[in-house]
Amino acid sequence: MNKATVNFIGTIQTSYKTVAECPGQARPANGVSKIVLDPEMLPALKGIEGKSCIQVLYWFDEADRSALQKVPRWSETNEKIGVFALRSPMRPNPIALSTVELLKVEENVLTVSALDCRDGTPLLDIKPYMDPP
Amino acid sequence: MNKATVNFIGTIQTSYKTVAECPGQARPANGVSKIVLDPEMLPALKGIEGKSCIQVLYWFDEADRSALQKVPRWSETNEKIGVFALRSPMRPNPIALSTVELLKVEENVLTVSALDCRDGTPLLDIKPYMDPP
């Protein structure tokens, strides 16, 4: 086995209708986003309301998965950098990861500090945040 | 589309030969692990040697993906908790995430502070660590 299947388990609602509008990172200053979990996943949220910070994993479904290097947006030299040294959506497995504040839990909808993805982005996973050791 | 394919792009070498031996989290006190990237991915590492800390995403290939709640190992009450409130391998998409120190880069092999997975675990992604905003 050299691959696996990930199932989309919800969607992320943001104010960005296209990838071009998306900011470079998730930032609380950009407001809030909503994570709408598929209703059958509701039991998996039990205990989440006690967490102030969560890690959200989602799928950059429009990303180019074939390129291994790119010139970062912020580059002044036009030098290409490896995608594993960047947090760009462009990577072999376009799994996005952001740490956000958990602001509200209502049934299967989580309100969090703003994520950085296009409205309708597929959700992969939610984990409680843990400080690096 | 309600699912996607992730491709394994390398393997993680640890001292844990079975899942039962694995510790609960990645901890520098447990020594070091190696990330062996598939050689064709080498260009994607360009620039990584400047990073002191990286986030590693990997695939818990033995995890039960069907359960939505479990009793945590540390529980004193036997109460079940939702898997999104836990960092257990048991979850709908068993994507593991650890932040580790990057200690050495030699060609396609990264030496990092100890990960928490079974020897031979498939690698999904590497990202430079960024503090939560």
PDB file of C-alpha atoms in Angstrom:
ATOM      1  CA  MET A   1       0.000   0.000   0.000  1.00  0.00           C
ATOM      2  CA  ASN A   2       1.517   3.321  -0.984  1.00  0.00           C
ATOM      3  CA  LYS A   3      -1.562   5.511  -0.750  1.00  0.00           C
ATOM      4  CA  ALA A   4      -4.757   5.928   1.257  1.00  0.00           C
ATOM      5  CA  THR A   5      -8.150   7.576   0.995  1.00  0.00           C
ATOM      6  CA  VAL A   6      -9.222  10.559   3.071  1.00  0.00           C
ATOM      7  CA  ASN A   7     -12.938  11.202   3.454  1.00  0.00           C
ATOM      8  CA  PHE A   8     -14.316  14.721   3.657  1.00  0.00           C
ATOM      9  CA  ILE A   9     -16.227  15.049   6.929  1.00  0.00           C
ATOM     10  CA  GLY A  10     -17.545  18.592   6.701  1.00  0.00           C
ATOM     11  CA  THR A  11     -16.920  21.961   5.111  1.00  0.00           C
ATOM     12  CA  ILE A  12     -15.358  25.234   6.167  1.00  0.00           C
ATOM     13  CA  GLN A  13     -17.282  28.470   5.716  1.00  0.00           C
ATOM     14  CA  THR A  14     -15.168  31.577   5.185  1.00  0.00           C
ATOM     15  CA  SER A  15     -15.658  34.979   3.572  1.00  0.00           C
ATOM     16  CA  TYR A  16     -13.252  34.110   0.725  1.00  0.00           C
ATOM     17  CA  LYS A  17     -15.119  33.063  -2.399  1.00  0.00           C
ATOM     18  CA  THR A  18     -11.990  32.330  -4.458  1.00  0.00           C
ATOM     19  CA  VAL A  19      -8.492  31.073  -3.674  1.00  0.00           C
ATOM     20  CA  ALA A  20      -7.091  34.373  -4.945  1.00  0.00           C
ATOM     21  CA  GLU A  21      -8.871  36.238  -2.126  1.00  0.00           C
ATOM     22  CA  CYS A  22      -7.465  34.008   0.624  1.00  0.00           C
ATOM     23  CA  PRO A  23      -4.882  35.441   3.032  1.00  0.00           C
ATOM     24  CA  GLY A  24      -1.544  33.659   3.516  1.00  0.00           C
ATOM     25  CA  GLN A  25      -2.330  32.290   6.994  1.00  0.00           C
ATOM     26  CA  ALA A  26      -5.161  31.882   9.502  1.00  0.00           C
ATOM     27  CA  ARG A  27      -5.258  35.034  11.644  1.00  0.00           C
ATOM     28  CA  PRO A  28      -7.739  36.086  14.354  1.00  0.00           C
ATOM     29  CA  ALA A  29      -7.552  39.659  12.980  1.00  0.00           C
ATOM     30  CA  ASN A  30      -9.456  38.431   9.902  1.00  0.00           C
ATOM     31  CA  GLY A  31     -12.622  37.711  11.883  1.00  0.00           C
ATOM     32  CA  VAL A  32     -14.249  34.324  12.251  1.00  0.00           C
ATOM     33  CA  SER A  33     -14.920  31.193  10.197  1.00  0.00           C
ATOM     34  CA  LYS A  34     -17.332  28.319  10.704  1.00  0.00           C
ATOM     35  CA  ILE A  35     -16.615  24.627  10.574  1.00  0.00           C
ATOM     36  CA  VAL A  36     -19.744  22.692   9.611  1.00  0.00           C
ATOM     37  CA  LEU A  37     -19.278  19.054  10.491  1.00  0.00           C
ATOM     38  CA  ASP A  38     -21.328  16.371   8.776  1.00  0.00           C
ATOM     39  CA  PRO A  39     -24.161  15.597  11.242  1.00  0.00           C
ATOM     40  CA  GLU A  40     -23.233  11.899  11.551  1.00  0.00           C
ATOM     41  CA  MET A  41     -19.887  13.023  13.028  1.00  0.00           C
ATOM     42  CA  LEU A  42     -21.561  14.825  15.952  1.00  0.00           C
ATOM     43  CA  PRO A  43     -20.595  12.209  18.614  1.00  0.00           C
ATOM     44  CA  ALA A  44     -16.919  12.853  17.798  1.00  0.00           C
ATOM     45  CA  LEU A  45     -17.237  16.421  19.164  1.00  0.00           C
ATOM     46  CA  LYS A  46     -18.051  15.311  22.715  1.00  0.00           C
ATOM     47  CA  GLY A  47     -15.662  17.151  25.048  1.00  0.00           C
ATOM     48  CA  ILE A  48     -14.483  19.710  22.466  1.00  0.00           C
ATOM     49  CA  GLU A  49     -16.273  22.629  24.175  1.00  0.00           C
ATOM     50  CA  GLY A  50     -13.646  22.640  26.923  1.00  0.00           C
ATOM     51  CA  LYS A  51     -10.811  23.408  24.466  1.00  0.00           C
ATOM     52  CA  SER A  52      -9.783  26.996  23.800  1.00  0.00           C
ATOM     53  CA  CYS A  53      -7.583  26.198  20.844  1.00  0.00           C
ATOM     54  CA  ILE A  54      -7.876  23.518  18.145  1.00  0.00           C
ATOM     55  CA  GLN A  55      -5.890  22.366  15.142  1.00  0.00           C
ATOM     56  CA  VAL A  56      -7.916  22.088  11.962  1.00  0.00           C
ATOM     57  CA  LEU A  57      -6.807  19.893   9.053  1.00  0.00           C
ATOM     58  CA  TYR A  58      -8.465  20.538   5.703  1.00  0.00           C
ATOM     59  CA  TRP A  59      -7.914  19.874   2.017  1.00  0.00           C
ATOM     60  CA  PHE A  60      -6.646  22.478  -0.430  1.00  0.00           C
ATOM     61  CA  ASP A  61      -8.735  21.005  -3.245  1.00  0.00           C
ATOM     62  CA  GLU A  62      -7.490  23.416  -5.898  1.00  0.00           C
ATOM     63  CA  ALA A  63      -3.795  23.011  -5.171  1.00  0.00           C
ATOM     64  CA  ASP A  64      -1.181  21.953  -7.721  1.00  0.00           C
ATOM     65  CA  ARG A  65       0.201  18.696  -6.301  1.00  0.00           C
ATOM     66  CA  SER A  66       2.920  18.160  -8.896  1.00  0.00           C
ATOM     67  CA  ALA A  67       5.385  21.003  -8.249  1.00  0.00           C
ATOM     68  CA  LEU A  68       8.124  20.389  -5.657  1.00  0.00           C
ATOM     69  CA  GLN A  69       9.467  23.946  -5.538  1.00  0.00           C
ATOM     70  CA  LYS A  70       8.005  27.416  -5.874  1.00  0.00           C
ATOM     71  CA  VAL A  71       8.911  31.074  -5.580  1.00  0.00           C
ATOM     72  CA  PRO A  72       7.173  32.262  -2.386  1.00  0.00           C
ATOM     73  CA  ARG A  73       4.805  35.242  -2.603  1.00  0.00           C
ATOM     74  CA  TRP A  74       7.066  37.208  -0.265  1.00  0.00           C
ATOM     75  CA  SER A  75      10.274  36.484  -2.191  1.00  0.00           C
ATOM     76  CA  GLU A  76      12.532  39.363  -3.203  1.00  0.00           C
ATOM     77  CA  THR A  77      15.008  37.192  -5.092  1.00  0.00           C
ATOM     78  CA  ASN A  78      12.736  35.002  -7.267  1.00  0.00           C
ATOM     79  CA  GLU A  79      14.596  31.977  -5.893  1.00  0.00           C
ATOM     80  CA  LYS A  80      12.605  28.756  -5.788  1.00  0.00           C
ATOM     81  CA  ILE A  81      12.190  27.064  -2.390  1.00  0.00           C
ATOM     82  CA  GLY A  82      11.171  23.464  -1.664  1.00  0.00           C
ATOM     83  CA  VAL A  83       7.500  23.068  -0.783  1.00  0.00           C
ATOM     84  CA  PHE A  84       8.406  21.295   2.503  1.00  0.00           C
ATOM     85  CA  ALA A  85      10.146  24.507   3.599  1.00  0.00           C
ATOM     86  CA  LEU A  86       6.955  26.471   2.818  1.00  0.00           C
ATOM     87  CA  ARG A  87       3.362  26.379   4.056  1.00  0.00           C
ATOM     88  CA  SER A  88       2.030  26.925   0.533  1.00  0.00           C
ATOM     89  CA  PRO A  89      -1.042  24.925  -0.567  1.00  0.00           C
ATOM     90  CA  MET A  90       1.154  23.585  -3.380  1.00  0.00           C
ATOM     91  CA  ARG A  91       2.553  20.246  -2.128  1.00  0.00           C
ATOM     92  CA  PRO A  92       2.298  16.497  -2.908  1.00  0.00           C
ATOM     93  CA  ASN A  93      -0.459  16.023  -0.312  1.00  0.00           C
ATOM     94  CA  PRO A  94      -2.279  19.373   0.004  1.00  0.00           C
ATOM     95  CA  ILE A  95      -3.309  18.931   3.639  1.00  0.00           C
ATOM     96  CA  ALA A  96      -3.792  22.337   5.244  1.00  0.00           C
ATOM     97  CA  LEU A  97      -3.147  22.840   8.939  1.00  0.00           C
ATOM     98  CA  SER A  98      -4.070  25.837  11.065  1.00  0.00           C
ATOM     99  CA  THR A  99      -4.284  26.438  14.788  1.00  0.00           C
ATOM    100  CA  VAL A 100      -7.338  28.554  15.651  1.00  0.00           C
ATOM    101  CA  GLU A 101      -9.279  29.721  18.695  1.00  0.00           C
ATOM    102  CA  LEU A 102     -12.469  27.774  19.364  1.00  0.00           C
ATOM    103  CA  LEU A 103     -15.078  30.463  20.062  1.00  0.00           C
ATOM    104  CA  LYS A 104     -18.416  28.633  20.043  1.00  0.00           C
ATOM    105  CA  VAL A 105     -19.863  25.128  19.638  1.00  0.00           C
ATOM    106  CA  GLU A 106     -23.491  24.780  18.488  1.00  0.00           C
ATOM    107  CA  GLU A 107     -24.459  21.242  17.577  1.00  0.00           C
ATOM    108  CA  ASN A 108     -22.317  20.363  14.546  1.00  0.00           C
ATOM    109  CA  VAL A 109     -21.109  23.930  13.886  1.00  0.00           C
ATOM    110  CA  LEU A 110     -17.900  25.317  15.382  1.00  0.00           C
ATOM    111  CA  THR A 111     -17.167  29.036  15.259  1.00  0.00           C
ATOM    112  CA  VAL A 112     -13.412  29.642  15.190  1.00  0.00           C
ATOM    113  CA  SER A 113     -10.993  32.503  14.594  1.00  0.00           C
ATOM    114  CA  ALA A 114     -10.560  33.080  10.865  1.00  0.00           C
ATOM    115  CA  LEU A 115      -9.148  30.326   8.692  1.00  0.00           C
ATOM    116  CA  ASP A 116      -7.296  31.056   5.425  1.00  0.00           C
ATOM    117  CA  CYS A 117      -9.160  28.942   2.883  1.00  0.00           C
ATOM    118  CA  ARG A 118     -11.835  29.347   0.229  1.00  0.00           C
ATOM    119  CA  ASP A 119     -15.466  29.067   1.327  1.00  0.00           C
ATOM    120  CA  GLY A 120     -16.567  25.442   0.987  1.00  0.00           C
ATOM    121  CA  THR A 121     -13.150  23.886   1.610  1.00  0.00           C
ATOM    122  CA  PRO A 122     -13.411  20.210   2.678  1.00  0.00           C
ATOM    123  CA  LEU A 123     -12.638  19.338   6.310  1.00  0.00           C
ATOM    124  CA  LEU A 124     -10.376  16.393   7.218  1.00  0.00           C
ATOM    125  CA  ASP A 125      -9.811  16.449  10.976  1.00  0.00           C
ATOM    126  CA  ILE A 126      -9.979  18.418  14.226  1.00  0.00           C
ATOM    127  CA  LYS A 127      -7.509  17.938  17.097  1.00  0.00           C
ATOM    128  CA  PRO A 128      -7.134  19.688  20.440  1.00  0.00           C
ATOM    129  CA  TYR A 129      -4.088  21.970  20.324  1.00  0.00           C
ATOM    130  CA  MET A 130      -1.035  20.924  22.285  1.00  0.00           C
ATOM    131  CA  ASP A 131       2.039  23.092  22.824  1.00  0.00           C
ATOM    132  CA  PRO A 132       5.181  21.648  21.245  1.00  0.00           C
ATOM    133  CA  PRO A 133       7.120  19.757  23.940  1.00  0.00           C
TER     134      PRO A 133
ATOM    135  CA  MET B   1     -16.092  14.736  -4.803  1.00  0.00           C
ATOM    136  CA  ASN B   2     -16.292  13.721  -1.165  1.00  0.00           C
ATOM    137  CA  LYS B   3     -12.927  12.071  -0.796  1.00  0.00           C
ATOM    138  CA  ALA B   4      -9.345  12.326  -2.024  1.00  0.00           C
ATOM    139  CA  THR B   5      -6.213  10.225  -2.271  1.00  0.00           C
ATOM    140  CA  VAL B   6      -3.090  10.834  -0.232  1.00  0.00           C
ATOM    141  CA  ASN B   7       0.167   9.397  -1.515  1.00  0.00           C
ATOM    142  CA  PHE B   8       2.833   8.118   0.851  1.00  0.00           C
ATOM    143  CA  ILE B   9       6.034  10.053   0.175  1.00  0.00           C
ATOM    144  CA  GLY B  10       8.450   8.420   2.593  1.00  0.00           C
ATOM    145  CA  THR B  11       8.637   6.481   5.843  1.00  0.00           C
ATOM    146  CA  ILE B  12       9.414   7.266   9.455  1.00  0.00           C
ATOM    147  CA  GLN B  13      12.037   5.244  11.313  1.00  0.00           C
ATOM    148  CA  THR B  14      11.527   4.941  15.058  1.00  0.00           C
ATOM    149  CA  SER B  15      12.571   2.501  17.785  1.00  0.00           C
ATOM    150  CA  TYR B  16       8.953   1.278  18.222  1.00  0.00           C
ATOM    151  CA  LYS B  17       8.365  -1.981  16.393  1.00  0.00           C
ATOM    152  CA  THR B  18       4.663  -2.235  17.323  1.00  0.00           C
ATOM    153  CA  VAL B  19       1.876   0.263  17.958  1.00  0.00           C
ATOM    154  CA  ALA B  20       1.605  -1.037  21.530  1.00  0.00           C
ATOM    155  CA  GLU B  21       5.151   0.187  22.257  1.00  0.00           C
ATOM    156  CA  CYS B  22       4.502   3.728  21.001  1.00  0.00           C
ATOM    157  CA  PRO B  23       4.372   6.591  23.514  1.00  0.00           C
ATOM    158  CA  GLY B  24       1.343   8.894  23.629  1.00  0.00           C
ATOM    159  CA  GLN B  25       3.068  11.900  22.040  1.00  0.00           C
ATOM    160  CA  ALA B  26       6.265  12.956  20.279  1.00  0.00           C
ATOM    161  CA  ARG B  27       8.772  13.982  22.968  1.00  0.00           C
ATOM    162  CA  PRO B  28      12.438  15.007  22.637  1.00  0.00           C
ATOM    163  CA  ALA B  29      13.163  13.018  25.846  1.00  0.00           C
ATOM    164  CA  ASN B  30      12.526   9.821  23.838  1.00  0.00           C
ATOM    165  CA  GLY B  31      15.582  10.364  21.622  1.00  0.00           C
ATOM    166  CA  VAL B  32      15.531  10.794  17.862  1.00  0.00           C
ATOM    167  CA  SER B  33      13.650   9.494  14.832  1.00  0.00           C
ATOM    168  CA  LYS B  34      14.483   9.599  11.146  1.00  0.00           C
ATOM    169  CA  ILE B  35      12.283  10.693   8.277  1.00  0.00           C
ATOM    170  CA  VAL B  36      13.329   8.988   5.048  1.00  0.00           C
ATOM    171  CA  LEU B  37      11.839  10.835   2.129  1.00  0.00           C
ATOM    172  CA  ASP B  38      11.358   9.113  -1.212  1.00  0.00           C
ATOM    173  CA  PRO B  39      14.386  10.225  -3.296  1.00  0.00           C
ATOM    174  CA  GLU B  40      12.245  11.796  -6.038  1.00  0.00           C
ATOM    175  CA  MET B  41      10.944  14.254  -3.409  1.00  0.00           C
ATOM    176  CA  LEU B  42      14.435  15.634  -2.678  1.00  0.00           C
ATOM    177  CA  PRO B  43      13.906  18.995  -4.498  1.00  0.00           C
ATOM    178  CA  ALA B  44      11.007  19.722  -2.095  1.00  0.00           C
ATOM    179  CA  LEU B  45      13.472  19.895   0.836  1.00  0.00           C
ATOM    180  CA  LYS B  46      15.367  22.900  -0.536  1.00  0.00           C
ATOM    181  CA  GLY B  47      15.524  25.510   2.242  1.00  0.00           C
ATOM    182  CA  ILE B  48      14.478  23.152   5.054  1.00  0.00           C
ATOM    183  CA  GLU B  49      17.927  23.146   6.685  1.00  0.00           C
ATOM    184  CA  GLY B  50      17.304  26.666   7.989  1.00  0.00           C
ATOM    185  CA  LYS B  51      14.296  25.571  10.080  1.00  0.00           C
ATOM    186  CA  SER B  52      14.747  24.549  13.722  1.00  0.00           C
ATOM    187  CA  CYS B  53      11.259  23.120  14.119  1.00  0.00           C
ATOM    188  CA  ILE B  54       8.994  21.319  11.661  1.00  0.00           C
ATOM    189  CA  GLN B  55       5.502  19.852  11.642  1.00  0.00           C
ATOM    190  CA  VAL B  56       5.329  16.282  10.397  1.00  0.00           C
ATOM    191  CA  LEU B  57       2.110  14.774   9.049  1.00  0.00           C
ATOM    192  CA  TYR B  58       1.971  11.006   8.795  1.00  0.00           C
ATOM    193  CA  TRP B  59      -0.559   8.216   8.498  1.00  0.00           C
ATOM    194  CA  PHE B  60      -1.613   5.990  11.396  1.00  0.00           C
ATOM    195  CA  ASP B  61      -2.082   3.000   9.091  1.00  0.00           C
ATOM    196  CA  GLU B  62      -3.293   0.641  11.823  1.00  0.00           C
ATOM    197  CA  ALA B  63      -5.885   2.996  13.312  1.00  0.00           C
ATOM    198  CA  ASP B  64      -9.578   2.160  13.694  1.00  0.00           C
ATOM    199  CA  ARG B  65     -11.315   4.789  11.535  1.00  0.00           C
ATOM    200  CA  SER B  66     -14.889   3.850  12.443  1.00  0.00           C
ATOM    201  CA  ALA B  67     -15.178   4.784  16.142  1.00  0.00           C
ATOM    202  CA  LEU B  68     -16.220   8.356  16.952  1.00  0.00           C
ATOM    203  CA  GLN B  69     -15.641   8.175  20.718  1.00  0.00           C
ATOM    204  CA  LYS B  70     -13.210   6.386  22.991  1.00  0.00           C
ATOM    205  CA  VAL B  71     -12.178   6.154  26.624  1.00  0.00           C
ATOM    206  CA  PRO B  72      -8.767   7.876  26.779  1.00  0.00           C
ATOM    207  CA  ARG B  73      -5.795   5.940  28.199  1.00  0.00           C
ATOM    208  CA  TRP B  74      -5.494   8.477  31.033  1.00  0.00           C
ATOM    209  CA  SER B  75      -9.180   8.357  31.990  1.00  0.00           C
ATOM    210  CA  GLU B  76     -10.131   7.743  35.621  1.00  0.00           C
ATOM    211  CA  THR B  77     -13.886   7.703  34.965  1.00  0.00           C
ATOM    212  CA  ASN B  78     -14.193   5.381  31.937  1.00  0.00           C
ATOM    213  CA  GLU B  79     -16.216   8.120  30.233  1.00  0.00           C
ATOM    214  CA  LYS B  80     -16.061   8.133  26.446  1.00  0.00           C
ATOM    215  CA  ILE B  81     -14.782  11.313  24.760  1.00  0.00           C
ATOM    216  CA  GLY B  82     -15.200  12.382  21.127  1.00  0.00           C
ATOM    217  CA  VAL B  83     -12.176  11.663  18.950  1.00  0.00           C
ATOM    218  CA  PHE B  84     -11.983  15.335  17.857  1.00  0.00           C
ATOM    219  CA  ALA B  85     -11.364  16.252  21.513  1.00  0.00           C
ATOM    220  CA  LEU B  86      -8.505  13.708  21.623  1.00  0.00           C
ATOM    221  CA  ARG B  87      -5.228  13.255  19.763  1.00  0.00           C
ATOM    222  CA  SER B  88      -5.745   9.492  19.591  1.00  0.00           C
ATOM    223  CA  PRO B  89      -4.829   7.698  16.332  1.00  0.00           C
ATOM    224  CA  MET B  90      -8.462   6.525  16.263  1.00  0.00           C
ATOM    225  CA  ARG B  91     -10.332   9.045  14.039  1.00  0.00           C
ATOM    226  CA  PRO B  92     -12.144   9.172  10.675  1.00  0.00           C
ATOM    227  CA  ASN B  93      -9.000  10.352   8.879  1.00  0.00           C
ATOM    228  CA  PRO B  94      -6.027   9.016  10.883  1.00  0.00           C
ATOM    229  CA  ILE B  95      -3.638  11.828   9.973  1.00  0.00           C
ATOM    230  CA  ALA B  96      -1.000  12.186  12.687  1.00  0.00           C
ATOM    231  CA  LEU B  97       0.562  15.554  13.424  1.00  0.00           C
ATOM    232  CA  SER B  98       3.615  16.256  15.564  1.00  0.00           C
ATOM    233  CA  THR B  99       5.893  19.245  15.972  1.00  0.00           C
ATOM    234  CA  VAL B 100       9.527  18.159  16.287  1.00  0.00           C
ATOM    235  CA  GLU B 101      13.008  19.668  16.333  1.00  0.00           C
ATOM    236  CA  LEU B 102      14.904  19.342  13.055  1.00  0.00           C
ATOM    237  CA  LEU B 103      18.371  18.151  14.091  1.00  0.00           C
ATOM    238  CA  LYS B 104      20.084  17.156  10.844  1.00  0.00           C
ATOM    239  CA  VAL B 105      19.455  17.042   7.088  1.00  0.00           C
ATOM    240  CA  GLU B 106      21.477  14.561   4.981  1.00  0.00           C
ATOM    241  CA  GLU B 107      20.213  14.201   1.426  1.00  0.00           C
ATOM    242  CA  ASN B 108      16.692  12.725   1.744  1.00  0.00           C
ATOM    243  CA  VAL B 109      17.006  11.806   5.448  1.00  0.00           C
ATOM    244  CA  LEU B 110      15.935  14.152   8.240  1.00  0.00           C
ATOM    245  CA  THR B 111      16.939  13.432  11.829  1.00  0.00           C
ATOM    246  CA  VAL B 112      14.341  14.871  14.226  1.00  0.00           C
ATOM    247  CA  SER B 113      13.457  14.684  17.913  1.00  0.00           C
ATOM    248  CA  ALA B 114      11.529  11.497  18.642  1.00  0.00           C
ATOM    249  CA  LEU B 115       8.189  10.897  16.959  1.00  0.00           C
ATOM    250  CA  ASP B 116       5.493   8.693  18.514  1.00  0.00           C
ATOM    251  CA  CYS B 117       4.718   6.179  15.757  1.00  0.00           C
ATOM    252  CA  ARG B 118       5.580   2.643  14.787  1.00  0.00           C
ATOM    253  CA  ASP B 119       8.740   2.080  12.744  1.00  0.00           C
ATOM    254  CA  GLY B 120       7.836   2.199   9.047  1.00  0.00           C
ATOM    255  CA  THR B 121       4.897   4.598   9.393  1.00  0.00           C
ATOM    256  CA  PRO B 122       4.035   6.323   6.067  1.00  0.00           C
ATOM    257  CA  LEU B 123       4.889  10.018   5.679  1.00  0.00           C
ATOM    258  CA  LEU B 124       2.360  12.502   4.250  1.00  0.00           C
ATOM    259  CA  ASP B 125       3.825  16.003   4.574  1.00  0.00           C
ATOM    260  CA  ILE B 126       6.413  18.259   6.193  1.00  0.00           C
ATOM    261  CA  LYS B 127       5.777  21.932   6.996  1.00  0.00           C
ATOM    262  CA  PRO B 128       7.920  24.578   8.684  1.00  0.00           C
ATOM    263  CA  TYR B 129       6.552  25.225  12.185  1.00  0.00           C
ATOM    264  CA  MET B 130       4.785  28.508  12.795  1.00  0.00           C
ATOM    265  CA  ASP B 131       3.682  29.760  16.202  1.00  0.00           C
ATOM    266  CA  PRO B 132      -0.105  30.107  16.501  1.00  0.00           C
ATOM    267  CA  PRO B 133      -1.048  33.743  15.835  1.00  0.00           C
TER     268      PRO B 133
END
